[in-house]
Amino acid sequence: MPHIEFAGGTIGVPHGTPDVTTLVVHDGMIVTANGAPAAGRTEQIDLGGGYLGPAFGDGHAHPLFAGLELQGPQIRGAGSVADIVDSVRLWADAHPEATWIVGGSYDSTLAPLGSFDAAWLDAAVPDRPVVLRSWDYHSAWCNTAALEAAGITADTVDPEDGVFVRREDGTPLGTLLESGAVERVLGRAPRRPVTDGVEALRASTAVLASLGITWVQEAWVEPADIEVWVTAAEAGALSVDADLAQRADPKAWPQQRTLLRERRTRIEAAPGLTAQTVKFFLDGIIENHTAHLLEDYADACTRGLPVWHDGELQQAALDAHELGFDLHLHAIGDAGVRSALDAARRIRERPDGADRRITIAHVQLLDDSDLDRFTQLDVTACFQPLWATADEVMVQLTLPLLGPGRELHYRMRSLLESGARLSFGSDWPVTSPDVLAGIRTAVTRQNPDGTPLGGWHPAERISVDAALEAATSAVAYQARAEATRGTLTPGSRADLVWLSADPRAVPPEQLGDITVLGTWRNGQRTF
């Protein structure tokens, strides 16, 4: 294998180390920085005045969901309920063989309070079940045939971990909130062939590579997904490495523990895959009143829908730790975040708990009294930076449900200044996996059109250097790979991204205009 020598641009080395002028790679590893290449054939890469840096990681995403969306009705970006219905009708007409129609992701702001009526879908497809996931993957919209297939009627009791939105007469409307309700319907749908899943991952991981990403935390894996990932890895269909976070199910715990270990062995036999993480959903989302809050919602006498009782969560977290798994906890509400930190505390109290990697994803609302606990407990806060702005969802759905006094969300700078570690993820397909667009938002806290002037809660803006670190070395730490990923030091993996410009040297509002010119994963070019 020839050496690869990169030169002719800016080669950025994080952590305050001076930039270098050349970088040499051999056999998938960085062998020299600012030094002459070893003897042998050398492939020259002229950076053309661009920027070479460590490849990006995505600390929280769902590539399988994203790839499967591409195969179903194309409803993402639809601007009205009528547009969604038309797309479903056209897809159904073109696929008469499909016994169920499953797709995503619709915009929840298109209906009042995010409540969608089954009758609207019945007009397009009356004879086959239709289930569409919302953009946040915490809700779904289905037609009457799907409700009937699942046996959901006015007499059906809501599950403990979900809600069937109802009409005034008690009949189900067609909107399902959270996993208990969504899975009651989707669990009746036939499983897609493994070959469909493999092609979905081939397409979605190619997208990630095109954005400079070489590693991803798949943040929600169900048992049936494992064979898809393993088959794709063995077929060479993946353009990224991935850690698969198996979901801890409160209804199946503690019996699930043995299965987690068995599945980990199966996953880690496949090239490029690990399974070192267990995923805990602690709550839902604010927009459907299921995020767990310390105080009631402004428009309802509820504090949300916690998925675990605190004592059960802490014991399950200890169980996962004892099995050798790191923890990845979804927490949106301030009460959810507190519960996650309490679980982390239980692990840190153990004599063997110091090295456990614990990540809390989203951290949308954070109470002042919990701010310093991220540093004290060595917990990584994995933010989705594209969410940190006053977009339509925030303005139309989120803030009205919380009311005055709870407008401050995604406290990135506050956590950084407290000494906490921040990593970045996209939650794709909830939002775009475009890392540079996310960095721009974290730095400006503005929408793409530059609003609001000065940024939304500008005191929480972070620097470009901090954002780059969150997208590289901090994700590598989350992945237990800080010794080999996230830097451009000799002995590290040659996971590299070539950008059209140095993100540290352009105006913040232009960060999203930078393009990815090349991506290398372990020295092999993937884009």
CSV table of N, CA and C in Angstrom, one decimal, residues 31 64 97 111 173 202 298 359 431 480 493 515:
chain,number,residue,atom,x,y,z
A,31,VAL,N,1.5,8.4,10.1
A,31,VAL,CA,2.9,8.0,10.5
A,31,VAL,C,3.8,9.2,10.8
A,64,LEU,N,-30.2,3.6,10.3
A,64,LEU,CA,-31.1,2.6,9.8
A,64,LEU,C,-32.4,3.3,9.5
A,97,GLU,N,-48.2,-4.2,-4.0
A,97,GLU,CA,-47.8,-5.4,-3.3
A,97,GLU,C,-47.6,-5.2,-1.8
A,111,ALA,N,-50.3,20.3,12.0
A,111,ALA,CA,-51.6,20.1,12.6
A,111,ALA,C,-51.6,20.7,14.0
A,173,LEU,N,-57.9,8.9,17.7
A,173,LEU,CA,-57.9,9.9,16.6
A,173,LEU,C,-57.0,9.4,15.5
A,202,ARG,N,-26.5,1.0,3.4
A,202,ARG,CA,-25.5,1.4,2.3
A,202,ARG,C,-25.7,2.8,1.9
A,298,ALA,N,-47.2,24.3,31.0
A,298,ALA,CA,-48.0,25.5,31.2
A,298,ALA,C,-49.5,25.3,30.8
A,359,THR,N,-23.1,9.0,28.9
A,359,THR,CA,-23.5,10.1,28.0
A,359,THR,C,-24.9,10.4,28.2
A,431,THR,N,-33.1,15.4,12.5
A,431,THR,CA,-32.5,16.6,11.8
A,431,THR,C,-31.3,16.1,11.0
A,480,ARG,N,-14.9,5.6,23.3
A,480,ARG,CA,-13.7,4.9,23.9
A,480,ARG,C,-12.6,4.8,22.9
A,493,ARG,N,-5.5,6.6,14.0
A,493,ARG,CA,-6.1,6.2,12.7
A,493,ARG,C,-6.2,7.3,11.7
A,515,THR,N,-17.7,23.1,2.2
A,515,THR,CA,-18.1,21.8,1.6
A,515,THR,C,-17.0,20.8,2.0
